[in-house]
PDB file of C-alpha atoms in Angstrom:
ATOM      1  CA  UNK A   1     187.769 120.375 176.192  1.00 82.00           C
ATOM      2  CA  UNK A   2     185.734 117.190 176.158  1.00 88.00           C
ATOM      3  CA  UNK A   3     186.904 113.681 176.904  1.00 93.00           C
ATOM      4  CA  UNK A   4     185.883 111.269 174.130  1.00 94.00           C
ATOM      5  CA  UNK A   5     184.999 107.609 174.314  1.00 94.00           C
ATOM      6  CA  UNK A   6     186.268 105.275 171.596  1.00 94.00           C
ATOM      7  CA  UNK A   7     182.964 103.357 171.637  1.00 93.00           C
ATOM      8  CA  UNK A   8     180.215 104.973 169.569  1.00 93.00           C
ATOM      9  CA  UNK A   9     177.655 104.565 166.777  1.00 95.00           C
ATOM     10  CA  UNK A  10     175.891 106.904 164.345  1.00 95.00           C
ATOM     11  CA  UNK A  11     173.996 106.530 161.066  1.00 94.00           C
ATOM     12  CA  UNK A  12     172.184 108.583 158.444  1.00 93.00           C
ATOM     13  CA  UNK A  13     170.293 108.308 155.159  1.00 90.00           C
ATOM     14  CA  UNK A  14     169.730 110.523 152.140  1.00 84.00           C
ATOM     15  CA  UNK A  15     167.506 109.978 149.103  1.00 78.00           C
ATOM     16  CA  UNK A  16     168.819 110.555 145.584  1.00 63.00           C
ATOM     17  CA  UNK A  17     166.757 112.885 143.345  1.00 55.00           C
ATOM     18  CA  UNK A  18     165.114 111.326 140.292  1.00 53.00           C
ATOM     19  CA  UNK A  19     165.172 113.034 136.876  1.00 49.00           C
ATOM     20  CA  UNK A  20     161.852 114.678 135.966  1.00 48.00           C
ATOM     21  CA  UNK A  21     161.269 112.505 132.914  1.00 42.00           C
ATOM     22  CA  UNK A  22     161.494 109.272 134.928  1.00 42.00           C
ATOM     23  CA  UNK A  23     158.390 107.113 134.980  1.00 43.00           C
ATOM     24  CA  UNK A  24     156.116 106.951 138.024  1.00 44.00           C
ATOM     25  CA  UNK A  25     157.353 103.426 138.801  1.00 42.00           C
ATOM     26  CA  UNK A  26     160.943 104.638 138.757  1.00 44.00           C
ATOM     27  CA  UNK A  27     160.106 107.576 141.020  1.00 46.00           C
ATOM     28  CA  UNK A  28     158.440 105.212 143.480  1.00 43.00           C
ATOM     29  CA  UNK A  29     161.687 103.260 143.841  1.00 48.00           C
ATOM     30  CA  UNK A  30     164.029 106.162 144.657  1.00 62.00           C
ATOM     31  CA  UNK A  31     167.491 105.125 145.691  1.00 74.00           C
ATOM     32  CA  UNK A  32     168.695 106.045 149.180  1.00 83.00           C
ATOM     33  CA  UNK A  33     172.257 106.300 150.412  1.00 89.00           C
ATOM     34  CA  UNK A  34     172.828 105.053 153.972  1.00 92.00           C
ATOM     35  CA  UNK A  35     176.012 105.457 156.014  1.00 94.00           C
ATOM     36  CA  UNK A  36     176.844 103.874 159.368  1.00 96.00           C
ATOM     37  CA  UNK A  37     179.808 104.636 161.629  1.00 96.00           C
ATOM     38  CA  UNK A  38     180.693 102.417 164.552  1.00 96.00           C
ATOM     39  CA  UNK A  39     183.820 102.064 166.690  1.00 95.00           C
ATOM     40  CA  UNK A  40     185.350 100.162 169.587  1.00 94.00           C
ATOM     41  CA  UNK A  41     188.527 100.761 171.561  1.00 92.00           C
ATOM     42  CA  UNK A  42     191.970 100.281 170.025  1.00 91.00           C
ATOM     43  CA  UNK A  43     195.505 101.436 170.799  1.00 89.00           C
ATOM     44  CA  UNK A  44     195.680 103.282 167.474  1.00 92.00           C
ATOM     45  CA  UNK A  45     193.333 104.579 164.774  1.00 93.00           C
ATOM     46  CA  UNK A  46     192.240 101.595 162.690  1.00 95.00           C
ATOM     47  CA  UNK A  47     189.880 102.511 159.825  1.00 96.00           C
ATOM     48  CA  UNK A  48     187.848  99.953 157.906  1.00 96.00           C
ATOM     49  CA  UNK A  49     185.507 100.696 154.977  1.00 95.00           C
ATOM     50  CA  UNK A  50     182.595  98.621 153.659  1.00 94.00           C
ATOM     51  CA  UNK A  51     181.540 100.314 150.409  1.00 92.00           C
ATOM     52  CA  UNK A  52     179.572  99.195 147.327  1.00 88.00           C
ATOM     53  CA  UNK A  53     181.457  99.160 144.052  1.00 83.00           C
ATOM     54  CA  UNK A  54     179.922 102.470 142.926  1.00 81.00           C
ATOM     55  CA  UNK A  55     181.436 104.270 145.920  1.00 87.00           C
ATOM     56  CA  UNK A  56     184.915 102.726 146.028  1.00 88.00           C
ATOM     57  CA  UNK A  57     186.467 105.845 144.525  1.00 90.00           C
ATOM     58  CA  UNK A  58     185.261 107.835 147.557  1.00 91.00           C
ATOM     59  CA  UNK A  59     187.349 105.865 150.059  1.00 93.00           C
ATOM     60  CA  UNK A  60     190.415 108.207 150.065  1.00 94.00           C
ATOM     61  CA  UNK A  61     188.221 111.260 150.686  1.00 94.00           C
ATOM     62  CA  UNK A  62     186.297 109.429 153.426  1.00 95.00           C
ATOM     63  CA  UNK A  63     189.550 108.327 155.051  1.00 95.00           C
ATOM     64  CA  UNK A  64     190.848 111.903 155.080  1.00 95.00           C
ATOM     65  CA  UNK A  65     187.570 113.085 156.611  1.00 95.00           C
ATOM     66  CA  UNK A  66     187.798 110.582 159.477  1.00 96.00           C
ATOM     67  CA  UNK A  67     191.498 111.118 160.179  1.00 95.00           C
ATOM     68  CA  UNK A  68     190.900 114.836 160.764  1.00 94.00           C
ATOM     69  CA  UNK A  69     188.363 114.188 163.539  1.00 93.00           C
ATOM     70  CA  UNK A  70     189.369 110.872 165.122  1.00 94.00           C
ATOM     71  CA  UNK A  71     192.629 109.906 166.822  1.00 92.00           C
ATOM     72  CA  UNK A  72     192.123 106.414 168.268  1.00 92.00           C
ATOM     73  CA  UNK A  73     189.739 103.493 167.956  1.00 93.00           C
ATOM     74  CA  UNK A  74     188.824 100.699 165.574  1.00 95.00           C
ATOM     75  CA  UNK A  75     186.363 102.519 163.304  1.00 96.00           C
ATOM     76  CA  UNK A  76     184.173 100.947 160.636  1.00 96.00           C
ATOM     77  CA  UNK A  77     182.388 103.040 158.008  1.00 96.00           C
ATOM     78  CA  UNK A  78     179.701 101.137 156.129  1.00 95.00           C
ATOM     79  CA  UNK A  79     177.845 102.650 153.161  1.00 92.00           C
ATOM     80  CA  UNK A  80     175.112 101.001 151.137  1.00 88.00           C
ATOM     81  CA  UNK A  81     172.467 101.937 148.606  1.00 83.00           C
ATOM     82  CA  UNK A  82     168.855 101.075 149.395  1.00 76.00           C
ATOM     83  CA  UNK A  83     165.727 101.052 147.249  1.00 65.00           C
ATOM     84  CA  UNK A  84     166.884  98.961 144.329  1.00 55.00           C
ATOM     85  CA  UNK A  85     164.409  96.512 142.815  1.00 50.00           C
ATOM     86  CA  UNK A  86     165.155  92.825 143.240  1.00 45.00           C
ATOM     87  CA  UNK A  87     166.759  92.532 139.805  1.00 44.00           C
ATOM     88  CA  UNK A  88     167.798  96.173 139.592  1.00 50.00           C
ATOM     89  CA  UNK A  89     165.261  96.811 136.737  1.00 54.00           C
ATOM     90  CA  UNK A  90     163.308 100.029 136.272  1.00 60.00           C
ATOM     91  CA  UNK A  91     160.794 101.067 133.636  1.00 66.00           C
ATOM     92  CA  UNK A  92     162.472 103.103 130.853  1.00 67.00           C
ATOM     93  CA  UNK A  93     160.976 106.566 130.460  1.00 69.00           C
ATOM     94  CA  UNK A  94     158.882 107.326 127.339  1.00 78.00           C
ATOM     95  CA  UNK A  95     161.409 109.964 126.337  1.00 78.00           C
ATOM     96  CA  UNK A  96     164.229 107.417 126.454  1.00 75.00           C
ATOM     97  CA  UNK A  97     162.227 104.885 124.414  1.00 79.00           C
ATOM     98  CA  UNK A  98     161.377 107.523 121.798  1.00 82.00           C
ATOM     99  CA  UNK A  99     165.025 108.494 121.519  1.00 82.00           C
ATOM    100  CA  UNK A 100     166.140 104.860 121.132  1.00 81.00           C
ATOM    101  CA  UNK A 101     163.529 104.281 118.427  1.00 86.00           C
ATOM    102  CA  UNK A 102     164.691 107.339 116.510  1.00 87.00           C
ATOM    103  CA  UNK A 103     168.346 106.321 116.738  1.00 85.00           C
ATOM    104  CA  UNK A 104     167.509 102.757 115.619  1.00 84.00           C
ATOM    105  CA  UNK A 105     165.655 104.080 112.571  1.00 85.00           C
ATOM    106  CA  UNK A 106     168.636 106.241 111.594  1.00 87.00           C
ATOM    107  CA  UNK A 107     171.072 103.343 111.989  1.00 85.00           C
ATOM    108  CA  UNK A 108     168.951 100.933 109.983  1.00 82.00           C
ATOM    109  CA  UNK A 109     168.478 103.558 107.236  1.00 86.00           C
ATOM    110  CA  UNK A 110     172.236 103.367 106.657  1.00 83.00           C
ATOM    111  CA  UNK A 111     172.677  99.730 107.711  1.00 82.00           C
ATOM    112  CA  UNK A 112     169.587  97.792 106.641  1.00 83.00           C
ATOM    113  CA  UNK A 113     171.025  94.516 107.856  1.00 83.00           C
ATOM    114  CA  UNK A 114     171.557  95.771 111.414  1.00 83.00           C
ATOM    115  CA  UNK A 115     169.523  93.662 113.909  1.00 85.00           C
ATOM    116  CA  UNK A 116     166.691  95.276 115.851  1.00 85.00           C
ATOM    117  CA  UNK A 117     167.232  96.183 119.484  1.00 81.00           C
ATOM    118  CA  UNK A 118     166.343  93.468 121.966  1.00 83.00           C
ATOM    119  CA  UNK A 119     164.582  94.088 125.280  1.00 80.00           C
ATOM    120  CA  UNK A 120     167.914  93.668 127.086  1.00 76.00           C
ATOM    121  CA  UNK A 121     169.516  96.242 124.750  1.00 74.00           C
ATOM    122  CA  UNK A 122     166.697  98.702 125.424  1.00 73.00           C
ATOM    123  CA  UNK A 123     166.971  98.297 129.189  1.00 69.00           C
ATOM    124  CA  UNK A 124     170.733  98.680 129.106  1.00 67.00           C
ATOM    125  CA  UNK A 125     170.757 101.722 126.811  1.00 68.00           C
ATOM    126  CA  UNK A 126     167.842 103.391 128.585  1.00 64.00           C
ATOM    127  CA  UNK A 127     169.647 103.226 131.907  1.00 61.00           C
ATOM    128  CA  UNK A 128     170.766 106.841 131.605  1.00 53.00           C
ATOM    129  CA  UNK A 129     168.408 107.905 134.380  1.00 47.00           C
ATOM    130  CA  UNK A 130     169.837 105.201 136.659  1.00 50.00           C
ATOM    131  CA  UNK A 131     173.356 106.399 135.895  1.00 51.00           C
ATOM    132  CA  UNK A 132     172.308 109.943 136.714  1.00 52.00           C
ATOM    133  CA  UNK A 133     170.809 108.600 139.945  1.00 54.00           C
ATOM    134  CA  UNK A 134     174.073 106.837 140.815  1.00 58.00           C
ATOM    135  CA  UNK A 135     175.994 110.034 140.124  1.00 64.00           C
ATOM    136  CA  UNK A 136     173.727 111.861 142.561  1.00 70.00           C
ATOM    137  CA  UNK A 137     174.390 109.152 145.134  1.00 74.00           C
ATOM    138  CA  UNK A 138     178.150 109.531 144.657  1.00 77.00           C
ATOM    139  CA  UNK A 139     177.965 113.290 145.086  1.00 82.00           C
ATOM    140  CA  UNK A 140     175.980 112.847 148.297  1.00 84.00           C
ATOM    141  CA  UNK A 141     178.539 110.568 149.997  1.00 90.00           C
ATOM    142  CA  UNK A 142     180.831 113.194 151.518  1.00 92.00           C
ATOM    143  CA  UNK A 143     178.113 115.597 152.773  1.00 92.00           C
ATOM    144  CA  UNK A 144     176.206 112.721 154.361  1.00 93.00           C
ATOM    145  CA  UNK A 145     179.401 111.263 155.826  1.00 94.00           C
ATOM    146  CA  UNK A 146     180.180 114.674 157.370  1.00 95.00           C
ATOM    147  CA  UNK A 147     176.736 114.803 158.996  1.00 95.00           C
ATOM    148  CA  UNK A 148     177.037 111.256 160.327  1.00 96.00           C
ATOM    149  CA  UNK A 149     180.556 111.994 161.594  1.00 96.00           C
ATOM    150  CA  UNK A 150     179.295 115.041 163.511  1.00 96.00           C
ATOM    151  CA  UNK A 151     176.667 112.870 165.226  1.00 96.00           C
ATOM    152  CA  UNK A 152     179.302 110.210 165.822  1.00 96.00           C
ATOM    153  CA  UNK A 153     181.702 112.631 167.545  1.00 95.00           C
ATOM    154  CA  UNK A 154     178.875 114.032 169.674  1.00 95.00           C
ATOM    155  CA  UNK A 155     177.964 110.501 170.759  1.00 95.00           C
ATOM    156  CA  UNK A 156     181.626 109.903 171.648  1.00 95.00           C
ATOM    157  CA  UNK A 157     181.618 113.066 173.744  1.00 94.00           C
ATOM    158  CA  UNK A 158     178.452 112.037 175.617  1.00 94.00           C
ATOM    159  CA  UNK A 159     179.886 108.602 176.376  1.00 95.00           C
ATOM    160  CA  UNK A 160     183.182 110.220 177.367  1.00 94.00           C
ATOM    161  CA  UNK A 161     181.386 112.476 179.857  1.00 94.00           C
ATOM    162  CA  UNK A 162     179.756 109.428 181.412  1.00 95.00           C
ATOM    163  CA  UNK A 163     183.147 107.719 181.736  1.00 95.00           C
ATOM    164  CA  UNK A 164     184.577 110.823 183.414  1.00 95.00           C
ATOM    165  CA  UNK A 165     181.786 110.721 186.002  1.00 95.00           C
ATOM    166  CA  UNK A 166     182.503 107.069 186.749  1.00 95.00           C
ATOM    167  CA  UNK A 167     186.231 107.754 187.080  1.00 96.00           C
ATOM    168  CA  UNK A 168     185.639 110.689 189.413  1.00 95.00           C
ATOM    169  CA  UNK A 169     183.523 108.498 191.698  1.00 96.00           C
ATOM    170  CA  UNK A 170     186.378 106.019 191.972  1.00 96.00           C
ATOM    171  CA  UNK A 171     188.925 108.795 192.488  1.00 96.00           C
ATOM    172  CA  UNK A 172     186.864 109.957 195.460  1.00 95.00           C
ATOM    173  CA  UNK A 173     186.780 106.418 196.846  1.00 96.00           C
ATOM    174  CA  UNK A 174     190.541 106.041 196.463  1.00 95.00           C
ATOM    175  CA  UNK A 175     191.114 109.316 198.309  1.00 94.00           C
ATOM    176  CA  UNK A 176     188.882 108.105 201.106  1.00 95.00           C
ATOM    177  CA  UNK A 177     190.850 104.856 201.388  1.00 94.00           C
ATOM    178  CA  UNK A 178     194.135 106.778 201.362  1.00 90.00           C
ATOM    179  CA  UNK A 179     192.773 108.937 204.155  1.00 90.00           C
ATOM    180  CA  UNK A 180     191.981 105.801 206.174  1.00 89.00           C
ATOM    181  CA  UNK A 181     195.478 104.424 205.555  1.00 86.00           C
ATOM    182  CA  UNK A 182     197.460 107.527 206.547  1.00 81.00           C
ATOM    183  CA  UNK A 183     196.894 107.375 210.344  1.00 80.00           C
ATOM    184  CA  UNK A 184     197.509 103.621 210.361  1.00 77.00           C
ATOM    185  CA  UNK A 185     201.038 103.854 208.941  1.00 73.00           C
ATOM    186  CA  UNK A 186     202.884 105.405 211.933  1.00 68.00           C
ATOM    187  CA  UNK A 187     201.014 103.137 214.342  1.00 68.00           C
ATOM    188  CA  UNK A 188     201.939 100.081 212.283  1.00 63.00           C
ATOM    189  CA  UNK A 189     205.601 101.135 212.096  1.00 61.00           C
ATOM    190  CA  UNK A 190     205.759 101.833 215.834  1.00 64.00           C
ATOM    191  CA  UNK A 191     204.086  98.545 216.691  1.00 59.00           C
ATOM    192  CA  UNK A 192     206.408  96.546 214.482  1.00 62.00           C
ATOM    193  CA  UNK A 193     209.449  98.373 215.869  1.00 63.00           C
ATOM    194  CA  UNK A 194     208.487  97.529 219.444  1.00 61.00           C
ATOM    195  CA  UNK A 195     207.866  93.899 218.525  1.00 64.00           C
ATOM    196  CA  UNK A 196     211.234  93.757 216.783  1.00 61.00           C
ATOM    197  CA  UNK A 197     213.046  95.198 219.825  1.00 58.00           C
ATOM    198  CA  UNK A 198     211.240  92.826 222.163  1.00 64.00           C
ATOM    199  CA  UNK A 199     212.248  89.802 220.093  1.00 61.00           C
ATOM    200  CA  UNK A 200     215.790  91.131 219.810  1.00 58.00           C
ATOM    201  CA  UNK A 201     216.112  91.441 223.555  1.00 61.00           C
ATOM    202  CA  UNK A 202     214.595  88.005 224.112  1.00 59.00           C
ATOM    203  CA  UNK A 203     217.089  86.526 221.680  1.00 60.00           C
ATOM    204  CA  UNK A 204     220.047  88.194 223.385  1.00 57.00           C
ATOM    205  CA  UNK A 205     218.879  87.067 226.821  1.00 60.00           C
ATOM    206  CA  UNK A 206     219.331  83.453 225.835  1.00 56.00           C
ATOM    207  CA  UNK A 207     222.839  83.916 224.394  1.00 56.00           C
ATOM    208  CA  UNK A 208     225.954  83.300 226.482  1.00 55.00           C
ATOM    209  CA  UNK A 209     228.649  85.960 226.386  1.00 55.00           C
ATOM    210  CA  UNK A 210     226.154  88.615 225.234  1.00 52.00           C
ATOM    211  CA  UNK A 211     227.668  91.940 224.096  1.00 53.00           C
ATOM    212  CA  UNK A 212     227.556  94.935 226.419  1.00 51.00           C
ATOM    213  CA  UNK A 213     224.102  96.353 226.989  1.00 54.00           C
ATOM    214  CA  UNK A 214     224.907  99.701 225.353  1.00 58.00           C
ATOM    215  CA  UNK A 215     226.313  98.074 222.222  1.00 54.00           C
ATOM    216  CA  UNK A 216     223.404  95.673 222.013  1.00 53.00           C
ATOM    217  CA  UNK A 217     220.893  98.485 222.394  1.00 58.00           C
ATOM    218  CA  UNK A 218     222.583 100.556 219.673  1.00 60.00           C
ATOM    219  CA  UNK A 219     222.603  97.609 217.275  1.00 56.00           C
ATOM    220  CA  UNK A 220     218.983  96.860 218.104  1.00 56.00           C
ATOM    221  CA  UNK A 221     217.912 100.439 217.368  1.00 59.00           C
ATOM    222  CA  UNK A 222     219.859 100.405 214.084  1.00 60.00           C
ATOM    223  CA  UNK A 223     218.191  97.177 212.946  1.00 56.00           C
ATOM    224  CA  UNK A 224     214.783  98.378 214.105  1.00 55.00           C
ATOM    225  CA  UNK A 225     215.197 101.614 212.149  1.00 56.00           C
ATOM    226  CA  UNK A 226     216.168  99.731 208.984  1.00 54.00           C
ATOM    227  CA  UNK A 227     213.179  97.427 209.432  1.00 58.00           C
ATOM    228  CA  UNK A 228     210.853 100.388 209.998  1.00 53.00           C
ATOM    229  CA  UNK A 229     212.040 102.000 206.754  1.00 55.00           C
ATOM    230  CA  UNK A 230     211.289  98.803 204.839  1.00 57.00           C
ATOM    231  CA  UNK A 231     207.693  98.610 206.090  1.00 55.00           C
ATOM    232  CA  UNK A 232     206.911 102.349 205.974  1.00 63.00           C
ATOM    233  CA  UNK A 233     204.564 102.994 203.029  1.00 71.00           C
ATOM    234  CA  UNK A 234     204.175 106.755 203.518  1.00 75.00           C
ATOM    235  CA  UNK A 235     206.153 107.413 200.329  1.00 80.00           C
ATOM    236  CA  UNK A 236     204.006 105.027 198.278  1.00 82.00           C
ATOM    237  CA  UNK A 237     200.839 106.578 199.661  1.00 87.00           C
ATOM    238  CA  UNK A 238     202.129 110.056 198.820  1.00 88.00           C
ATOM    239  CA  UNK A 239     202.859 109.039 195.225  1.00 90.00           C
ATOM    240  CA  UNK A 240     199.422 107.443 194.960  1.00 92.00           C
ATOM    241  CA  UNK A 241     197.750 110.704 196.030  1.00 92.00           C
ATOM    242  CA  UNK A 242     199.915 112.600 193.559  1.00 94.00           C
ATOM    243  CA  UNK A 243     198.774 110.296 190.744  1.00 94.00           C
ATOM    244  CA  UNK A 244     195.150 110.866 191.755  1.00 95.00           C
ATOM    245  CA  UNK A 245     195.681 114.643 191.515  1.00 95.00           C
ATOM    246  CA  UNK A 246     197.244 114.242 188.070  1.00 95.00           C
ATOM    247  CA  UNK A 247     194.366 112.088 186.818  1.00 95.00           C
ATOM    248  CA  UNK A 248     191.882 114.664 188.085  1.00 94.00           C
ATOM    249  CA  UNK A 249     193.746 117.448 186.258  1.00 94.00           C
ATOM    250  CA  UNK A 250     193.898 115.445 183.020  1.00 95.00           C
ATOM    251  CA  UNK A 251     190.169 114.708 183.101  1.00 94.00           C
ATOM    252  CA  UNK A 252     189.446 118.395 183.660  1.00 92.00           C
ATOM    253  CA  UNK A 253     191.680 119.431 180.757  1.00 92.00           C
ATOM    254  CA  UNK A 254     190.190 116.845 178.346  1.00 90.00           C
ATOM    255  CA  UNK A 255     191.308 116.112 174.796  1.00 88.00           C
ATOM    256  CA  UNK A 256     193.346 113.070 173.785  1.00 89.00           C
ATOM    257  CA  UNK A 257     194.029 111.740 177.273  1.00 93.00           C
ATOM    258  CA  UNK A 258     193.565 107.981 176.979  1.00 92.00           C
ATOM    259  CA  UNK A 259     197.225 106.964 176.752  1.00 92.00           C
ATOM    260  CA  UNK A 260     198.308 109.235 179.627  1.00 94.00           C
ATOM    261  CA  UNK A 261     195.508 107.939 181.801  1.00 95.00           C
ATOM    262  CA  UNK A 262     196.438 104.363 180.996  1.00 94.00           C
ATOM    263  CA  UNK A 263     200.016 105.012 182.137  1.00 94.00           C
ATOM    264  CA  UNK A 264     198.861 106.632 185.389  1.00 95.00           C
ATOM    265  CA  UNK A 265     196.518 103.717 186.094  1.00 95.00           C
ATOM    266  CA  UNK A 266     199.526 101.389 185.867  1.00 95.00           C
ATOM    267  CA  UNK A 267     201.374 103.602 188.357  1.00 94.00           C
ATOM    268  CA  UNK A 268     198.385 103.590 190.699  1.00 94.00           C
ATOM    269  CA  UNK A 269     198.274  99.814 190.615  1.00 93.00           C
ATOM    270  CA  UNK A 270     201.998  99.615 191.362  1.00 91.00           C
ATOM    271  CA  UNK A 271     201.669 101.845 194.459  1.00 91.00           C
ATOM    272  CA  UNK A 272     198.594 100.000 195.748  1.00 90.00           C
ATOM    273  CA  UNK A 273     200.341  96.663 195.248  1.00 88.00           C
ATOM    274  CA  UNK A 274     203.403  97.872 197.158  1.00 85.00           C
ATOM    275  CA  UNK A 275     201.165  99.121 199.950  1.00 84.00           C
ATOM    276  CA  UNK A 276     199.749  95.624 200.313  1.00 80.00           C
ATOM    277  CA  UNK A 277     203.090  93.810 200.064  1.00 77.00           C
ATOM    278  CA  UNK A 278     204.643  96.014 202.780  1.00 74.00           C
ATOM    279  CA  UNK A 279     201.617  95.945 205.052  1.00 70.00           C
ATOM    280  CA  UNK A 280     202.106  94.458 208.504  1.00 70.00           C
ATOM    281  CA  UNK A 281     198.546  94.987 209.742  1.00 74.00           C
ATOM    282  CA  UNK A 282     195.325  93.486 208.477  1.00 80.00           C
ATOM    283  CA  UNK A 283     193.570  96.836 208.039  1.00 85.00           C
ATOM    284  CA  UNK A 284     196.220  98.153 205.638  1.00 82.00           C
ATOM    285  CA  UNK A 285     196.013  94.904 203.669  1.00 85.00           C
ATOM    286  CA  UNK A 286     192.250  95.340 203.332  1.00 91.00           C
ATOM    287  CA  UNK A 287     192.696  98.928 202.159  1.00 91.00           C
ATOM    288  CA  UNK A 288     195.230  97.783 199.564  1.00 89.00           C
ATOM    289  CA  UNK A 289     192.831  95.146 198.209  1.00 93.00           C
ATOM    290  CA  UNK A 290     189.956  97.663 198.006  1.00 95.00           C
ATOM    291  CA  UNK A 291     192.237 100.093 196.187  1.00 94.00           C
ATOM    292  CA  UNK A 292     193.278  97.499 193.625  1.00 94.00           C
ATOM    293  CA  UNK A 293     189.623  96.633 192.925  1.00 95.00           C
ATOM    294  CA  UNK A 294     188.822 100.301 192.251  1.00 96.00           C
ATOM    295  CA  UNK A 295     191.934 100.770 190.116  1.00 96.00           C
ATOM    296  CA  UNK A 296     191.065  97.730 188.002  1.00 95.00           C
ATOM    297  CA  UNK A 297     187.595  99.185 187.414  1.00 95.00           C
ATOM    298  CA  UNK A 298     189.233 102.448 186.364  1.00 95.00           C
ATOM    299  CA  UNK A 299     191.527 100.571 183.992  1.00 94.00           C
ATOM    300  CA  UNK A 300     188.538  99.071 182.161  1.00 93.00           C
ATOM    301  CA  UNK A 301     186.955 102.509 181.747  1.00 94.00           C
ATOM    302  CA  UNK A 302     190.180 104.246 180.706  1.00 94.00           C
ATOM    303  CA  UNK A 303     190.712 101.690 177.937  1.00 93.00           C
ATOM    304  CA  UNK A 304     187.629 103.137 176.209  1.00 93.00           C
ATOM    305  CA  UNK A 305     188.877 106.763 176.303  1.00 94.00           C
ATOM    306  CA  UNK A 306     190.418 108.252 173.185  1.00 92.00           C
TER     307      UNK A 306
END
C-alpha cells in the first residue's frame, strides 16, 4: 500500500455542449467547467469549497466524494466556469426569436394593450440555450471532479513515495550513528567508574579516622555501580533502534501512517536527547547532536504524510 503526501495539486477542464440551433457566435463562446484541487498538511481533514452560485447545490455530493478518498489535509476544491462574454450576453438563435415573435402576436391578439417586448425582454426570454448550457455544466461537475480527484490522489502517492525515500535515507544515517555509539558506551562507563573510584580514594585519604579499607572499598563499588547505571545509555540506544525498526515497517506497510510516524518521531527525539544528557564523553555528545538534526528533518517530512 502506498504512502500518501498531504501536499498535492490537480486540475481539469471540460467544455459544455451547445444546442444545435445556437448561433455561430454562441457556439464560438462555449462554456467550460474547470476544477482545481489543492491541499497542504493538517492534523485532520479540512475541506473548503469555492464554487460559483450555479454549482452550490453540488457541494454535498462533492464533499462525499472527497471524504471517501482523503483522510487528512487541508483541501480546497475550486470550480469555475470559463468562456462567458464580458457582460454574459449571447446572440439569441433565429429559432428562439421566431418563437418569441409568434408568442407575442398571440398575446397581443387577446391583449391589444400589452406592450411590445423590449431588447432586454428578448435577451432574457431567449436565454433557454444558456440555461441548457448551465444544466450541462452542472451535470458535468461530478464526473470531472472524479477525474481530477484520481489525478490528485496519484500526485499524492508520487509525493509520498519521494518522502519515503528521504525518510529511509535518514533511517540509514541514524542506524550508522547508533552503530558508532554502541562500542563507546561500555568504554565511557568503565572510564567514568575508574575516575569515580580514584576520586573516592583520594577523598578518603585526606580524611582522619577513615573507615576500614574493606568497608570503604565496598561502599565505593556500590556508589560507582549506581553512578554507572545513571550514565549507561544502552537501554536508550536499544529503544531508539527499536523505533527505527518500527518506522521502517510502517513505511513498508503504507496507508494512513502519518499520525503513528509522528508519535514515533517524538519517541526518537526523546531517546536521542537522553543520550546526549547522559553522555560523559564528547564523541557521544556529537552523535546525539547529529541524531537530533536527522530526527528534526524527519519530523518535517512526516508532517506532510497522510
